[in-house]
Short mmCIF file of C-alpha atoms in Angstrom, two decimals:
data_model
loop_
_atom_site.label_atom_id
_atom_site.label_comp_id
_atom_site.label_asym_id
_atom_site.label_seq_id
_atom_site.Cartn_x
_atom_site.Cartn_y
_atom_site.Cartn_z
CA MET L 1 0.17 0.05 -0.11
CA SER L 2 1.43 3.36 -1.10
CA ARG L 3 -1.30 5.73 -0.41
CA TYR L 4 -2.61 6.35 3.34
CA THR L 5 -4.98 8.37 5.45
CA LEU L 6 -3.03 10.15 8.00
CA THR L 7 -5.07 7.84 10.73
CA GLN L 8 -3.67 4.91 8.26
CA LEU L 9 -0.32 6.46 8.15
CA VAL L 10 0.31 6.46 11.65
CA GLU L 11 -1.13 2.82 12.27
CA ALA L 12 0.93 1.32 9.38
CA THR L 13 4.49 3.10 10.66
CA LYS L 14 3.77 3.58 14.52
CA GLN L 15 6.43 2.02 17.11
CA VAL L 16 5.67 -1.29 18.36
CA ASP L 17 7.45 -2.90 21.49
CA ARG L 18 8.30 -6.24 20.68
CA GLY L 19 9.69 -7.37 24.03
CA GLN L 20 12.92 -8.24 22.67
CA GLY L 21 14.70 -6.37 25.15
CA PHE L 22 18.23 -4.28 25.20
CA PHE L 23 18.55 -4.21 21.54
CA GLU L 24 15.10 -4.36 19.20
CA LEU L 25 15.02 -4.22 15.44
CA GLU L 26 11.90 -1.41 15.17
CA THR L 27 12.31 -2.26 11.56
CA PRO L 28 15.07 -4.40 9.47
CA ARG L 29 16.90 -0.69 9.20
CA THR L 30 16.33 0.85 12.64
CA LEU L 31 17.46 -0.23 16.19
CA GLU L 32 15.73 0.66 19.21
CA VAL L 33 17.75 0.38 22.36
CA ASN L 34 15.86 -0.04 25.70
CA LEU L 35 18.13 2.38 27.67
CA ALA L 36 18.72 2.05 31.33
CA GLY L 37 21.97 2.72 31.46
CA SER L 38 24.41 3.32 28.86
CA VAL L 39 25.31 1.83 25.45
CA TRP L 40 28.07 2.50 23.01
CA ALA L 41 26.79 3.70 19.40
CA LYS L 42 28.29 5.05 16.41
CA ALA L 43 28.56 8.93 16.28
CA GLY L 44 25.90 10.51 14.05
CA SER L 45 23.78 6.96 14.56
CA MET L 46 20.65 8.63 16.54
CA ILE L 47 17.84 9.54 14.50
CA ALA L 48 15.57 10.00 17.61
CA TYR L 49 14.49 9.09 21.26
CA GLU L 50 12.44 9.51 24.09
CA GLY L 51 13.36 9.77 27.78
CA THR L 52 16.30 11.25 29.25
CA ILE L 53 19.73 10.42 27.46
CA LYS L 54 22.90 12.27 27.45
CA PHE L 55 25.27 11.74 24.63
CA GLU L 56 29.34 12.17 24.84
CA ARG L 57 31.63 12.22 21.95
CA GLU L 58 34.50 9.89 21.66
CA ARG L 59 36.94 12.40 22.65
CA LEU L 60 35.90 11.95 26.47
CA LEU L 61 35.68 8.23 26.42
CA GLU L 62 37.88 5.95 28.85
CA GLN L 63 40.52 3.35 27.76
CA GLY L 64 42.19 6.08 25.50
CA ILE L 65 39.61 5.04 22.76
CA GLY L 66 38.96 8.34 21.72
CA SER L 67 42.56 9.26 21.58
CA MET L 68 43.53 6.00 19.21
CA PHE L 69 40.56 7.04 16.84
CA LYS L 70 41.90 10.59 16.45
CA LYS L 71 45.25 9.33 15.84
CA ALA L 72 44.89 6.62 13.76
CA PHE L 73 41.66 7.10 11.62
CA THR L 74 39.75 9.75 10.15
CA GLY L 75 35.99 10.51 9.05
CA GLU L 76 33.03 9.77 10.59
CA GLY L 77 33.21 5.75 10.76
CA ALA L 78 35.68 6.10 13.01
CA ARG L 79 34.04 7.73 15.88
CA LEU L 80 32.03 6.30 18.74
CA MET L 81 29.95 7.77 21.24
CA LYS L 82 28.47 6.68 24.68
CA ALA L 83 24.71 7.60 25.47
CA GLU L 84 23.85 7.45 29.19
CA GLY L 85 19.98 7.45 30.76
CA GLN L 86 16.71 6.03 30.20
CA GLY L 87 14.29 6.10 27.77
CA LYS L 88 14.42 4.67 24.08
CA LEU L 89 17.00 5.28 21.59
CA TYR L 90 16.68 5.02 18.05
CA LEU L 91 19.60 4.27 15.54
CA ALA L 92 20.34 3.94 12.06
CA ASP L 93 23.14 4.41 9.36
CA ASN L 94 22.20 5.31 5.79
CA GLY L 95 19.46 3.07 5.56
CA LYS L 96 21.89 -0.07 6.05
CA ARG L 97 20.41 -3.36 7.08
CA ILE L 98 20.69 -3.94 10.86
CA LEU L 99 21.73 -7.42 12.41
CA ILE L 100 21.90 -8.01 16.04
CA LEU L 101 24.42 -10.65 17.51
CA GLN L 102 24.28 -12.19 20.67
CA LEU L 103 27.99 -12.80 21.68
CA MET L 104 28.60 -15.92 24.34
CA ASN L 105 32.24 -15.28 25.59
CA ASP L 106 33.17 -14.90 22.25
CA ALA L 107 34.54 -12.59 19.86
CA ILE L 108 33.66 -10.98 16.55
CA VAL L 109 35.95 -8.22 14.58
CA VAL L 110 33.59 -5.50 12.72
CA ASN L 111 34.64 -3.09 10.08
CA GLY L 112 34.85 0.08 12.05
CA ASN L 113 32.23 1.80 9.43
CA ASP L 114 29.98 -1.01 10.24
CA LEU L 115 29.77 -1.20 13.83
CA LEU L 116 26.48 0.70 14.72
CA ALA L 117 26.28 -0.63 18.65
CA MET L 118 27.35 -2.53 21.47
CA ASP L 119 26.63 -3.56 25.12
CA THR L 120 28.76 -1.77 27.59
CA ALA L 121 29.84 -5.36 28.99
CA ILE L 122 31.75 -5.67 25.38
CA ASN L 123 35.31 -5.49 25.55
CA HIS L 124 36.30 -3.88 22.47
CA GLU L 125 39.62 -2.96 20.94
CA VAL L 126 40.65 -0.82 17.75
CA LYS L 127 42.89 -2.36 15.34
CA MET L 128 44.81 -1.12 12.18
CA MET L 129 45.66 -3.66 9.85
CA ARG L 130 49.13 -4.12 8.92
CA LYS L 131 50.24 -2.62 5.46
CA VAL L 132 47.27 -1.02 5.09
CA ALA L 133 48.32 2.45 5.39
CA GLY L 134 48.19 4.25 1.92
CA MET L 135 47.01 1.17 -0.01
CA LEU L 136 43.48 1.79 0.50
CA SER L 137 40.98 4.76 0.34
CA GLY L 138 39.11 3.91 3.51
CA GLY L 139 38.01 1.33 5.99
CA LEU L 140 41.35 1.38 7.46
CA PHE L 141 40.40 -0.03 10.78
CA ASN L 142 38.61 -2.52 12.88
CA VAL L 143 37.07 -2.92 15.90
CA ARG L 144 37.25 -6.41 18.01
CA CYS L 145 34.24 -7.06 20.14
CA GLU L 146 34.59 -9.92 22.68
CA GLY L 147 32.56 -10.88 25.61
CA THR L 148 29.04 -11.56 26.59
CA GLY L 149 26.43 -9.05 25.53
CA LEU L 150 24.80 -7.50 22.29
CA VAL L 151 26.51 -5.96 19.42
CA ALA L 152 24.65 -4.59 16.60
CA ILE L 153 26.16 -4.53 12.94
CA THR L 154 25.22 -3.08 9.34
CA ALA L 155 25.26 -4.21 6.20
CA HIS L 156 24.10 -2.83 2.60
CA TYR L 157 21.44 -5.04 1.44
CA GLU L 158 21.61 -8.74 2.34
CA PRO L 159 25.00 -9.77 3.83
CA LEU L 160 26.42 -12.96 3.00
CA THR L 161 28.43 -15.40 5.40
CA LEU L 162 30.99 -17.80 3.74
CA ARG L 163 32.49 -20.39 6.27
CA VAL L 164 36.39 -20.50 5.92
CA THR L 165 37.69 -23.64 6.77
CA PRO L 166 42.08 -25.18 6.77
CA GLY L 167 43.08 -25.16 3.20
CA LYS L 168 40.27 -23.41 1.75
CA PRO L 169 40.75 -19.42 1.91
CA VAL L 170 38.29 -16.73 1.21
CA ILE L 171 39.38 -13.75 -0.49
CA THR L 172 37.21 -10.76 -0.14
CA ASP L 173 37.19 -6.94 -1.20
CA PRO L 174 38.07 -4.87 1.62
CA ASN L 175 35.40 -2.35 0.92
CA ALA L 176 32.54 -4.91 0.63
CA THR L 177 34.15 -6.99 4.04
CA VAL L 178 31.78 -6.35 6.90
CA ALA L 179 33.21 -8.81 10.08
CA TRP L 180 34.59 -12.28 10.50
CA SER L 181 35.16 -14.34 13.42
CA GLY L 182 37.45 -13.12 16.43
CA ASN L 183 39.80 -16.01 15.57
CA LEU L 184 40.61 -15.22 12.07
CA GLN L 185 43.38 -12.77 11.46
CA PRO L 186 43.29 -11.53 7.64
CA GLU L 187 46.44 -10.63 5.63
CA LEU L 188 46.13 -8.35 2.86
CA GLN L 189 47.44 -9.23 -0.50
CA THR L 190 47.94 -7.52 -3.90
CA ASP L 191 46.47 -8.60 -7.16
CA ILE L 192 49.45 -7.92 -9.21
CA SER L 193 47.03 -8.28 -12.76
CA PHE L 194 44.34 -5.87 -11.50
CA LYS L 195 47.41 -3.20 -10.66
CA THR L 196 48.15 -3.34 -14.39
CA PHE L 197 44.92 -1.64 -15.48
CA VAL L 198 45.60 1.72 -16.48
CA GLY L 199 43.29 4.21 -14.33
CA ARG L 200 42.32 1.18 -11.74
CA GLY L 201 41.99 2.62 -8.03
CA SER L 202 43.11 0.54 -5.33
CA GLY L 203 39.38 -1.51 -5.45
CA GLU L 204 40.27 -5.15 -6.02
CA SER L 205 43.74 -4.84 -6.43
CA ILE L 206 43.51 -4.97 -2.65
CA GLN L 207 42.26 -7.83 -0.92
CA MET L 208 41.98 -9.61 2.40
CA ARG L 209 42.85 -13.27 2.61
CA PHE L 210 40.98 -15.49 5.36
CA GLU L 211 42.78 -18.54 6.21
CA GLY L 212 41.60 -20.84 9.07
CA ASP L 213 38.49 -22.30 10.38
CA GLY L 214 35.52 -19.31 11.05
CA PHE L 215 33.44 -17.01 8.75
CA VAL L 216 33.62 -13.75 7.07
CA ILE L 217 30.49 -11.64 6.55
CA VAL L 218 30.46 -9.56 3.28
CA GLN L 219 27.70 -7.35 1.43
CA PRO L 220 26.97 -6.96 -2.19
CA PHE L 221 28.14 -3.33 -1.98
CA GLU L 222 31.66 -1.64 -2.20
CA GLU L 223 31.52 1.20 0.33
CA VAL L 224 33.79 3.65 -0.38
CA TYR L 225 34.72 5.83 2.74
CA MET L 226 35.73 9.67 2.53
CA GLN L 227 38.65 10.69 4.53
CA GLN L 228 39.36 14.00 6.03
CA GLN L 229 42.66 15.76 7.65
CA VAL L 230 42.79 15.31 11.36
#
């Protein structure tokens, strides 16, 4: 249905409590956080809230993470905020689909641009891939999330999860790579044949190689990250 009376519009698009707990998918592209304390969220992802909630930019955060982000990375995708208070917080990121993950004393590594929110009980560490500086136009950093709690990640369109097994490596485009299991340590490799094309950007000439036993999540979209001067 594409035509509504005002009453029908409100009824068709209204917020609905589904009783799913701390993180709830209000729509496939909108995350509702039922906040009674604090949560980490991607800076700029708040679209609405109800209640009393305060926000702190990453420069004020503990564990030196804010300083680490500032020194190593650029762009909005590299910035976190902490939301504290009580109420309902609604998060979204450029209309991307949202996946809610329940970590159970395990770990996942997420492309920094695809991390939407996480429970403050989750231990997290920002990492830059070796040899990456100057090779890619963006997506230079990853966040390792470990412990027990909820993590919300995003992907353009429908994500695909590929199994990585011993002797059968999986190769991905960094700009299409969303996340991977915490036990994997991808290496960057250069495809010489792609580099020979005149005018070809970094694109597929730089690839991520996953070996071992785990999984990698990719999206059917090559996300290009704009960089700014720090």
